[in-house]
Amino acid sequence: MTSTDLNPSALCIPMQLDAFVLNEAVCNSGKAFIAPLVQPDYSSLQAGPALKHDVMPHLDMSLSYPASINPRLADLDTGKPRQDRLGIYLHWVLPRAFRSGSVATESALQQRQYSDQKEAKGIPKEGSGPTRLAAEGPQFRSVPDRWVVFRLISRSTEGPSDPAARKKTQQLTAFLIESNCIRYIGEKELDEHDVETEAAPFLDHSRSSGSQAGVYLGRKFRLEDWTGAMDVDDPPESYHHPLTLVDSANPLFADYQAHNTNVFSMHDDLSYISKDDGQIKTMDSAEASYLVLGFYGQKHFDPLAMPASESNATRLDSYFMDLQKPSKNHEYWLRKPVLPLRTLCRGVVTNIKWKIGEAPGKVPADDAAILFRRAHPFGIGNDLTDAVSAYFEASPDGDKKNLAKAFKSLEILAQNPDDSEASQEAPKMFQPNPGGLSWHEKGKTYGDDENGQRSALAAPSKDKIQTLHDLNAAQLVRDTVSRQYKLFQHLLFCEWWKYQAIAESAHDSMSHSEVADSFADAGQQQAERNLIRQEVDRLVERLNLLKSLGSQLDEQLQSLSDDAPEFTPVAKATFFSVTDPTLIIAGMDSGWPSDTTSKVSVSLDTDHLVDDRWIYKTNPQLAQDIQGRALAKLPRWMQKVSKSLLFDWASNIIQARAAENEWHDTQPWFPLFIEWELDYFHIPYEYWELHEARNGAVRYRIKPLEDLSASSKITGGGRGLSGRTEILPEASKTLQTLAKMIFARSNPEELNRFLPGNAKEELLKELSLLTSIFSAKLNGLTDHLLTLVQGTHATAQDSIQGSQNSSIPSTERTNPFERPETVEYLADHIGSEKTPYGDLSNHAAQWQRGNRPDITIFRPVTHGQCRFTKLNLVDKFGQVISAFDPQRGQPFHPIYPCVSDSLSCQLLKDGTKYANTAEAEPEGRSQFFQLGPRINQDARLNAFFVTKDDDDNSEWRRILEWENPIWGWLVINFKDKSLQVFEGDGKMKGELLVGAGKGDHVKWLNPLASTNDVVTVDSDSSSELVRFMNLLTTKPAYLKHIWNMLIDANEHLHHAPSSYGDFLPAIIGRPVALITMGWSLELATQPMIDQSAKRNAAVKSESLLDYEFEVKIGDKYSLSDGLVALIPESSPEDETKNHLIGNFNFECLYTQYGHFKSPEGFASPAKPTDIPESSPLTVPKEFCKLSPYFIDPAKFTSDAQSIDEFTQEHNRHMRIFAGMIDPFQSVHGYSGVLPVQSLRVPAWALDIAMKNITTFFRYGPLLLAGDIPPSLLTDTKSATQASPVIPTAPATPLDPSAAEQQSIPFAVPSSGKWSWIQPRRNSKNERFIYEYPTKKPVNKFDLHNGPQTAIEGFLKLETSLAEEAHTLPPSTVPSLGRDQNRAPRSNPAGTDMGRVPRSLGPQQGAPGSQGHVEQQDPVSTQITANMSDYLLEVGDEFGLLGYEPRSVTWGERSARSQENR
């Protein structure tokens, strides 16, 4: 065949076909149960008492066993099985291409080519059929609507005893199914049709919600009896075009066989008409095989028949398909432009053994049921990884335990790849939601540029700053308006639902006067309606206000952005909502096709050419049936390929060859969804505490001394909650994908620590074998606590149409939801995904067990414990395995799932292994899992750097992007045991010698200042920095504790980045930045409200605004956190007590450093005013407490002043702290109720300071050979006097021509700009500063006539090492931080192999010593090579570091330095 011969007309798409045998023996196994048939009840969409939250009720499993009471099989009048329900049930799994939807973003919706792009993907354009979804909703391809089912009874099958019947059943039988045929079956016709096995309930979009009863979809014919037409231009109105998977509004529509009969499934009752008595009978036994072909009845609905400009390969890829075993001819065809093809789906199942009185030989559901009840193979956690880890950790299998450890490692690495030891809660239990927009200058990159260089940010012009401020202020209000607008739409829908629940349709068309008479005696109902009308009026008023305000703000934003095109909006930090826990079920296969999430291998019709001569010779009757009755009524384009497929299928069966998809006497097992119920015990908030474990993890737990089972506040039993959740079958592939993502983004060293060697590959291999695990979210749990319900329910479409069709003036309409002003806000169906509890008794009573009117059921914050009371796993044919015996009268036996650490209950503090649960449990076991406090609506934890425009008198505000958040630096000079203080930009402020003070006063020293006695404030100084410095000088004990705190922090903080070695402060110590930050807990909308109409008005519902949540800021045990200390804001009492206190009370530092105690041993910190004068003034760090807040935009207007006030209101809700931080790391906030929030100093601000900080070494006495330079002998007018703190001009430079004569001989390294600073006083006791260059000393000491000179002063180094491009071989020195390879925090005293320091010979400063290598201390690390050698040279020639030929900690070094002094 040449390449031009390949001209296909159809694409053959394989699909999985399953066959389920149903008879009395199957129902009576007593292991897996057969669920009664329950179909969606669309009549429950109508207003009034019939209205329901979900059209699909839970399965009533109490009627499932024995078969004589199961309405699915039995005639309830006689108790005998119904013959018309017996037989074989077929179901075909639609390929992936028809299950995948397309969602357009707002920008895509505005593009003209969007419709063309949809059509290229096989999605019909708008107007092709009835409008069923909003424009921004998911769009799906239409599915085949014609299915031909061929049945072949093989010859070897034992047929019925009737010879005529035996002959009849040996022939080929064909059925045709019209999947899109709409049928209207009234009550009078129900006796003529078994609608539960003949059709699927359907939602007719052309009818109102109250007219959906009796609407069905799907019809089956014998193929020879079918009289329909194919590919007609005008299909009859009784057909639904195009048909997609979402058209029935039923999430189970595609896969649950009971919900799609004669749409995507078929019941074959194996019946025949006996010639003996003319009765319809069921075959006693048979061996049947089936072939199903699916196609489109009309060509213009076939996605593959749509023209496109792409290649065939591109089109197949967009349909998640590829060709099976492509040849050169296929490759040529793949490159060709698309030519219209027809879709042909194909599924096969062969050799199904049917015996009317026997169950199949193998029933996997029975095996799963035994495992379900005995082993309880469940794991529950916050997410899939958490749940799987919990399950394997509880496994007795050693390999599974190792796998659990690997999962723990994955969890840790996933949470923070730079901090693999921290076990904080990552966003795994949270769903992100848009947080709004923020305006920035286009193309402005803050931090590193494309060359990796950092530079200061120049502030925009004054006009631009004002414009940017106006944009962001208006955008902040606009974003809040948008979120609040959607919330009020949801609240309006809730009121509509409540009104529908009590509405009487007869009143909808009445005027006020008519209704007044009819309601004369209906006081209670009328009162409820009046309350709803009042609430609707209030909501509509608020929506009108928000709509108007939003329009005004849009105009302002448009005007501002037009005038300033250089600014563009970007996404702000997201809000988060809590997700429900994840349940995994292990030990059973999922049943889904192996290609569910991968590409489907397809073939062309030209690939199916079969030699049909054999079948004509051996079975001419079958060949005649195929050629004649089977193919004659099929479309011409598919007859040839169908003939080939039929002959191939039949030949394999007749010749007993290995047939495709053999049944193997095994029932299918295809778990599809779970139905669950649980008891929720609400535990008072005062019983909970935010707990910090020894490894730094933060999580809520029950207070250790509380015994919940003995508490009088937890009474009346649990509140019953229920839900239905579809199963996610691809847990294995999901975990593999997650693992690969984590591997790619993790720090290689940390990754190798947790998964060394080939452990990563082994883990991926193990994950690929986890095919027996599937998962499901307990969706709806949180909604129940908010008195909301998930489900398929009525929408306000009828009210919208009623408003349009009503002839009554809007002012006279009694139904408030038929007024145009109300309908406007219901039309887009925003907020209608969930329904309120309302007044429906089955929710108000059933979900509050015990009927306690004194307890509210609305919970804005979850904090409680749960246990399962029902857990049913349902497969697509209605096979059910139950964790609890569903038969009536059976005792309740609890189940004990494997619970993750994050959801497990604590043990009682009595030395036993009893769990602390709401009801007492046996020792060592617990059926409960624990849900610590979590906010049940969108919220976010904010963290900002803040400042004041006036140091003391103005309000706090967020800093702007070009403003430096750092207002001071602390640098430890280990050589001199001094604390150096710098301004935020790196200019030196002063230095204190620790321990040098006499009495209660310490003097400031500054090599560049004229006085050291008083610290003053100049125009560029921070007043808070000056107050802090004054406190250090007046409180020697305080200075001592600050020193100890910084030393301890240096030993625990993560190593500085290698680039830090290029800056001068690296020579003397690690810098600590002083910053101001604000923290707040913001709600996206106003707090949610109780939607239960039967609440007791005397009982106040809980309010989210009444809560106060603790937040841990900083983490000593995290490799990526840099907080050293927090300084709280001062109170008026603090300022009265001490006039030196300004914005912050520096006398109360909250810190975890310098105490040398574990977090468990931390005492509650004293209040600032309670600290005795004689006590240490640093206290252990406490948790910050934040209350949620929301600012209602409806209280503001669109004028500039009001908008600014809105921003200021946000700022006022911030909790302000000053902080001492490691500038190279982020500061993190851990709340336990929201994801971790971080705050980091911008790179440019850090870079400025690092380049400006000048390094000084105190040195002396230094003995000079001969006399000193002449300029030191007398007062000189060239000497420049400095200002009290910072010199107004550089120290006096010397004449270059006299540099050699006036230089100080000093052996300094050749690189860097070194100088000698000499302070002195003249005869008037005035202090002068002189700066001398250094020169290389002579090799030997010159003996001059006269005395020698001893001087004391400072060595100054100005040029950074990076600027000198000083490159030396690598070496190892004492570090400025913690070793990357230190032992895990759980073993802080552990050691490792470390790094080997370079050997030091006698010429390097260790007299007489040789290279001596010892194991490195765990708190040491390596910094860059150029910095290392500078430290070695300095330590050698000046003895500044006290360096010995071993690695030491800074704590040891400082102690040794003190001894040397």
mmCIF file of N, CA, C and O in Angstrom, residues 465-524:
data_model
loop_
_atom_site.group_PDB
_atom_site.id
_atom_site.type_symbol
_atom_site.label_atom_id
_atom_site.label_comp_id
_atom_site.label_asym_id
_atom_site.label_seq_id
_atom_site.Cartn_x
_atom_site.Cartn_y
_atom_site.Cartn_z
ATOM 1 N N ILE A 465 3.898 58.505 42.325
ATOM 2 C CA ILE A 465 3.626 57.886 43.625
ATOM 3 C C ILE A 465 2.170 58.090 44.011
ATOM 4 O O ILE A 465 1.496 57.163 44.478
ATOM 5 N N GLN A 466 1.666 59.304 43.766
ATOM 6 C CA GLN A 466 0.267 59.571 44.106
ATOM 7 C C GLN A 466 -0.679 58.755 43.230
ATOM 8 O O GLN A 466 -1.679 58.212 43.707
ATOM 9 N N THR A 467 -0.339 58.641 41.946
ATOM 10 C CA THR A 467 -1.180 57.852 41.041
ATOM 11 C C THR A 467 -1.186 56.381 41.449
ATOM 12 O O THR A 467 -2.245 55.736 41.471
ATOM 13 N N LEU A 468 -0.021 55.877 41.772
ATOM 14 C CA LEU A 468 0.066 54.473 42.177
ATOM 15 C C LEU A 468 -0.700 54.243 43.479
ATOM 16 O O LEU A 468 -1.382 53.229 43.644
ATOM 17 N N HIS A 469 -0.602 55.196 44.379
ATOM 18 C CA HIS A 469 -1.360 55.094 45.623
ATOM 19 C C HIS A 469 -2.861 55.077 45.347
ATOM 20 O O HIS A 469 -3.606 54.264 45.910
ATOM 21 N N ASP A 470 -3.307 55.957 44.472
ATOM 22 C CA ASP A 470 -4.731 56.021 44.156
ATOM 23 C C ASP A 470 -5.213 54.742 43.488
ATOM 24 O O ASP A 470 -6.323 54.256 43.759
ATOM 25 N N LEU A 471 -4.379 54.195 42.600
ATOM 26 C CA LEU A 471 -4.749 52.947 41.932
ATOM 27 C C LEU A 471 -4.913 51.809 42.936
ATOM 28 O O LEU A 471 -5.911 51.074 42.918
ATOM 29 N N ASN A 472 -3.937 51.654 43.802
ATOM 30 C CA ASN A 472 -3.995 50.539 44.750
ATOM 31 C C ASN A 472 -5.096 50.731 45.788
ATOM 32 O O ASN A 472 -5.729 49.752 46.207
ATOM 33 N N ALA A 473 -5.320 51.963 46.209
ATOM 34 C CA ALA A 473 -6.387 52.211 47.183
ATOM 35 C C ALA A 473 -7.744 51.899 46.573
ATOM 36 O O ALA A 473 -8.599 51.250 47.202
ATOM 37 N N ALA A 474 -7.978 52.354 45.336
ATOM 38 C CA ALA A 474 -9.249 52.075 44.676
ATOM 39 C C ALA A 474 -9.405 50.585 44.366
ATOM 40 O O ALA A 474 -10.494 50.026 44.478
ATOM 41 N N GLN A 475 -8.291 49.946 43.980
ATOM 42 C CA GLN A 475 -8.353 48.514 43.660
ATOM 43 C C GLN A 475 -8.673 47.687 44.896
ATOM 44 O O GLN A 475 -9.395 46.689 44.819
ATOM 45 N N LEU A 476 -8.155 48.101 46.032
ATOM 46 C CA LEU A 476 -8.440 47.379 47.273
ATOM 47 C C LEU A 476 -9.936 47.387 47.584
ATOM 48 O O LEU A 476 -10.521 46.362 47.948
ATOM 49 N N VAL A 477 -10.556 48.541 47.416
ATOM 50 C CA VAL A 477 -12.005 48.619 47.647
ATOM 51 C C VAL A 477 -12.751 47.815 46.582
ATOM 52 O O VAL A 477 -13.698 47.079 46.877
ATOM 53 N N ARG A 478 -12.296 47.934 45.326
ATOM 54 C CA ARG A 478 -12.999 47.234 44.228
ATOM 55 C C ARG A 478 -12.950 45.724 44.406
ATOM 56 O O ARG A 478 -13.964 45.036 44.177
ATOM 57 N N ASP A 479 -11.828 45.195 44.806
ATOM 58 C CA ASP A 479 -11.722 43.750 45.012
ATOM 59 C C ASP A 479 -12.657 43.292 46.127
ATOM 60 O O ASP A 479 -13.300 42.241 46.027
ATOM 61 N N THR A 480 -12.724 44.073 47.195
ATOM 62 C CA THR A 480 -13.613 43.723 48.303
ATOM 63 C C THR A 480 -15.063 43.798 47.866
ATOM 64 O O THR A 480 -15.881 42.954 48.240
ATOM 65 N N VAL A 481 -15.400 44.796 47.070
ATOM 66 C CA VAL A 481 -16.761 44.914 46.544
ATOM 67 C C VAL A 481 -17.121 43.675 45.716
ATOM 68 O O VAL A 481 -18.228 43.132 45.842
ATOM 69 N N SER A 482 -16.208 43.225 44.874
ATOM 70 C CA SER A 482 -16.486 42.062 44.026
ATOM 71 C C SER A 482 -16.761 40.824 44.859
ATOM 72 O O SER A 482 -17.711 40.072 44.575
ATOM 73 N N ARG A 483 -15.930 40.585 45.870
ATOM 74 C CA ARG A 483 -16.143 39.407 46.713
ATOM 75 C C ARG A 483 -17.445 39.520 47.504
ATOM 76 O O ARG A 483 -18.197 38.547 47.634
ATOM 77 N N GLN A 484 -17.706 40.701 48.026
ATOM 78 C CA GLN A 484 -18.925 40.906 48.810
ATOM 79 C C GLN A 484 -20.170 40.800 47.922
ATOM 80 O O GLN A 484 -21.209 40.275 48.346
ATOM 81 N N TYR A 485 -20.063 41.269 46.702
ATOM 82 C CA TYR A 485 -21.176 41.189 45.752
ATOM 83 C C TYR A 485 -21.559 39.737 45.496
ATOM 84 O O TYR A 485 -22.749 39.375 45.501
ATOM 85 N N LYS A 486 -20.564 38.869 45.303
ATOM 86 C CA LYS A 486 -20.851 37.448 45.075
ATOM 87 C C LYS A 486 -21.439 36.798 46.322
ATOM 88 O O LYS A 486 -22.311 35.925 46.217
ATOM 89 N N LEU A 487 -20.965 37.197 47.476
ATOM 90 C CA LEU A 487 -21.526 36.641 48.707
ATOM 91 C C LEU A 487 -23.001 37.011 48.836
ATOM 92 O O LEU A 487 -23.834 36.159 49.184
ATOM 93 N N PHE A 488 -23.355 38.261 48.541
ATOM 94 C CA PHE A 488 -24.748 38.671 48.657
ATOM 95 C C PHE A 488 -25.617 37.987 47.601
ATOM 96 O O PHE A 488 -26.799 37.731 47.843
ATOM 97 N N GLN A 489 -25.045 37.668 46.449
ATOM 98 C CA GLN A 489 -25.792 36.870 45.483
ATOM 99 C C GLN A 489 -26.089 35.482 46.048
ATOM 100 O O GLN A 489 -27.179 34.938 45.856
ATOM 101 N N HIS A 490 -25.109 34.914 46.734
ATOM 102 C CA HIS A 490 -25.327 33.617 47.379
ATOM 103 C C HIS A 490 -26.401 33.734 48.461
ATOM 104 O O HIS A 490 -27.294 32.867 48.565
ATOM 105 N N LEU A 491 -26.332 34.770 49.264
ATOM 106 C CA LEU A 491 -27.333 34.945 50.316
ATOM 107 C C LEU A 491 -28.726 35.155 49.726
ATOM 108 O O LEU A 491 -29.725 34.675 50.282
ATOM 109 N N LEU A 492 -28.782 35.845 48.588
ATOM 110 C CA LEU A 492 -30.077 36.040 47.926
ATOM 111 C C LEU A 492 -30.621 34.702 47.421
ATOM 112 O O LEU A 492 -31.821 34.424 47.533
ATOM 113 N N PHE A 493 -29.736 33.870 46.872
ATOM 114 C CA PHE A 493 -30.180 32.548 46.429
ATOM 115 C C PHE A 493 -30.677 31.725 47.618
ATOM 116 O O PHE A 493 -31.671 30.987 47.499
ATOM 117 N N CYS A 494 -30.015 31.835 48.758
ATOM 118 C CA CYS A 494 -30.457 31.097 49.946
ATOM 119 C C CYS A 494 -31.874 31.514 50.339
ATOM 120 O O CYS A 494 -32.702 30.671 50.722
ATOM 121 N N GLU A 495 -32.164 32.816 50.253
ATOM 122 C CA GLU A 495 -33.516 33.271 50.576
ATOM 123 C C GLU A 495 -34.513 32.769 49.540
ATOM 124 O O GLU A 495 -35.655 32.435 49.882
ATOM 125 N N TRP A 496 -34.106 32.729 48.270
ATOM 126 C CA TRP A 496 -34.976 32.170 47.237
ATOM 127 C C TRP A 496 -35.308 30.714 47.553
ATOM 128 O O TRP A 496 -36.455 30.282 47.433
ATOM 129 N N TRP A 497 -34.302 29.973 47.972
ATOM 130 C CA TRP A 497 -34.514 28.549 48.285
ATOM 131 C C TRP A 497 -35.494 28.398 49.458
ATOM 132 O O TRP A 497 -36.407 27.562 49.406
ATOM 133 N N LYS A 498 -35.302 29.191 50.485
ATOM 134 C CA LYS A 498 -36.213 29.100 51.637
ATOM 135 C C LYS A 498 -37.637 29.457 51.234
ATOM 136 O O LYS A 498 -38.604 28.848 51.711
ATOM 137 N N TYR A 499 -37.764 30.444 50.375
ATOM 138 C CA TYR A 499 -39.090 30.842 49.906
ATOM 139 C C TYR A 499 -39.727 29.725 49.097
ATOM 140 O O TYR A 499 -40.939 29.452 49.231
ATOM 141 N N GLN A 500 -38.927 29.064 48.248
ATOM 142 C CA GLN A 500 -39.457 27.957 47.449
ATOM 143 C C GLN A 500 -39.914 26.811 48.329
ATOM 144 O O GLN A 500 -40.874 26.117 48.019
ATOM 145 N N ALA A 501 -39.222 26.601 49.441
ATOM 146 C CA ALA A 501 -39.562 25.480 50.310
ATOM 147 C C ALA A 501 -40.936 25.640 50.943
ATOM 148 O O ALA A 501 -41.592 24.648 51.286
ATOM 149 N N ILE A 502 -41.406 26.886 51.102
ATOM 150 C CA ILE A 502 -42.721 27.099 51.718
ATOM 151 C C ILE A 502 -43.707 27.702 50.741
ATOM 152 O O ILE A 502 -44.847 27.984 51.111
ATOM 153 N N ALA A 503 -43.282 27.897 49.492
ATOM 154 C CA ALA A 503 -44.138 28.574 48.522
ATOM 155 C C ALA A 503 -45.253 27.654 48.054
ATOM 156 O O ALA A 503 -45.111 26.437 47.996
ATOM 157 N N GLU A 504 -46.368 28.250 47.729
ATOM 158 C CA GLU A 504 -47.485 27.550 47.110
ATOM 159 C C GLU A 504 -47.641 28.128 45.711
ATOM 160 O O GLU A 504 -47.909 29.317 45.536
ATOM 161 N N SER A 505 -47.430 27.284 44.730
ATOM 162 C CA SER A 505 -47.383 27.772 43.364
ATOM 163 C C SER A 505 -48.649 28.486 42.937
ATOM 164 O O SER A 505 -48.638 29.338 42.061
ATOM 165 N N ALA A 506 -49.803 28.168 43.593
ATOM 166 C CA ALA A 506 -51.050 28.809 43.199
ATOM 167 C C ALA A 506 -51.031 30.304 43.467
ATOM 168 O O ALA A 506 -51.781 31.070 42.871
ATOM 169 N N HIS A 507 -50.178 30.752 44.362
ATOM 170 C CA HIS A 507 -50.146 32.165 44.728
ATOM 171 C C HIS A 507 -49.239 32.984 43.814
ATOM 172 O O HIS A 507 -49.259 34.205 43.879
ATOM 173 N N ASP A 508 -48.432 32.295 43.017
ATOM 174 C CA ASP A 508 -47.429 33.024 42.257
ATOM 175 C C ASP A 508 -48.041 34.008 41.258
ATOM 176 O O ASP A 508 -47.423 35.011 40.916
ATOM 177 N N SER A 509 -49.240 33.709 40.784
ATOM 178 C CA SER A 509 -49.857 34.568 39.771
ATOM 179 C C SER A 509 -50.910 35.500 40.353
ATOM 180 O O SER A 509 -51.657 36.136 39.625
ATOM 181 N N MET A 510 -51.006 35.580 41.684
ATOM 182 C CA MET A 510 -52.031 36.414 42.315
ATOM 183 C C MET A 510 -51.489 37.806 42.603
ATOM 184 O O MET A 510 -50.298 38.013 42.778
ATOM 185 N N SER A 511 -52.421 38.761 42.697
ATOM 186 C CA SER A 511 -52.074 40.113 43.102
ATOM 187 C C SER A 511 -52.097 40.192 44.619
ATOM 188 O O SER A 511 -52.470 39.243 45.306
ATOM 189 N N HIS A 512 -51.736 41.350 45.155
ATOM 190 C CA HIS A 512 -51.696 41.532 46.611
ATOM 191 C C HIS A 512 -53.067 41.289 47.241
ATOM 192 O O HIS A 512 -53.187 40.642 48.280
ATOM 193 N N SER A 513 -54.111 41.839 46.616
ATOM 194 C CA SER A 513 -55.449 41.712 47.224
ATOM 195 C C SER A 513 -55.919 40.269 47.242
ATOM 196 O O SER A 513 -56.553 39.817 48.206
ATOM 197 N N GLU A 514 -55.621 39.526 46.185
ATOM 198 C CA GLU A 514 -56.047 38.120 46.137
ATOM 199 C C GLU A 514 -55.306 37.284 47.168
ATOM 200 O O GLU A 514 -55.878 36.418 47.835
ATOM 201 N N VAL A 515 -54.017 37.549 47.296
ATOM 202 C CA VAL A 515 -53.222 36.766 48.234
ATOM 203 C C VAL A 515 -53.604 37.093 49.670
ATOM 204 O O VAL A 515 -53.598 36.231 50.548
ATOM 205 N N ALA A 516 -53.947 38.331 49.933
ATOM 206 C CA ALA A 516 -54.309 38.729 51.303
ATOM 207 C C ALA A 516 -55.480 37.899 51.820
ATOM 208 O O ALA A 516 -55.500 37.494 52.987
ATOM 209 N N ASP A 517 -56.456 37.646 50.960
ATOM 210 C CA ASP A 517 -57.611 36.844 51.390
ATOM 211 C C ASP A 517 -57.221 35.386 51.623
ATOM 212 O O ASP A 517 -57.652 34.767 52.599
ATOM 213 N N SER A 518 -56.405 34.842 50.715
ATOM 214 C CA SER A 518 -56.071 33.416 50.825
ATOM 215 C C SER A 518 -55.170 33.128 52.009
ATOM 216 O O SER A 518 -55.137 32.014 52.519
ATOM 217 N N PHE A 519 -54.448 34.146 52.481
ATOM 218 C CA PHE A 519 -53.512 33.935 53.585
ATOM 219 C C PHE A 519 -54.092 34.393 54.934
ATOM 220 O O PHE A 519 -53.359 34.542 55.904
ATOM 221 N N ALA A 520 -55.379 34.638 54.971
ATOM 222 C CA ALA A 520 -55.976 35.170 56.198
ATOM 223 C C ALA A 520 -55.747 34.263 57.381
ATOM 224 O O ALA A 520 -55.527 34.725 58.505
ATOM 225 N N ASP A 521 -55.789 32.965 57.127
ATOM 226 C CA ASP A 521 -55.650 32.006 58.226
ATOM 227 C C ASP A 521 -54.313 31.279 58.201
ATOM 228 O O ASP A 521 -54.149 30.266 58.884
ATOM 229 N N ALA A 522 -53.408 31.704 57.404
ATOM 230 C CA ALA A 522 -52.103 31.032 57.301
ATOM 231 C C ALA A 522 -51.043 31.926 57.928
ATOM 232 O O ALA A 522 -50.106 32.377 57.278
ATOM 233 N N GLY A 523 -51.208 32.216 59.207
ATOM 234 C CA GLY A 523 -50.350 33.188 59.879
ATOM 235 C C GLY A 523 -48.883 32.813 59.904
ATOM 236 O O GLY A 523 -48.026 33.645 59.590
ATOM 237 N N GLN A 524 -48.596 31.587 60.256
ATOM 238 C CA GLN A 524 -47.191 31.194 60.407
ATOM 239 C C GLN A 524 -46.459 31.236 59.071
ATOM 240 O O GLN A 524 -45.365 31.779 58.959
#
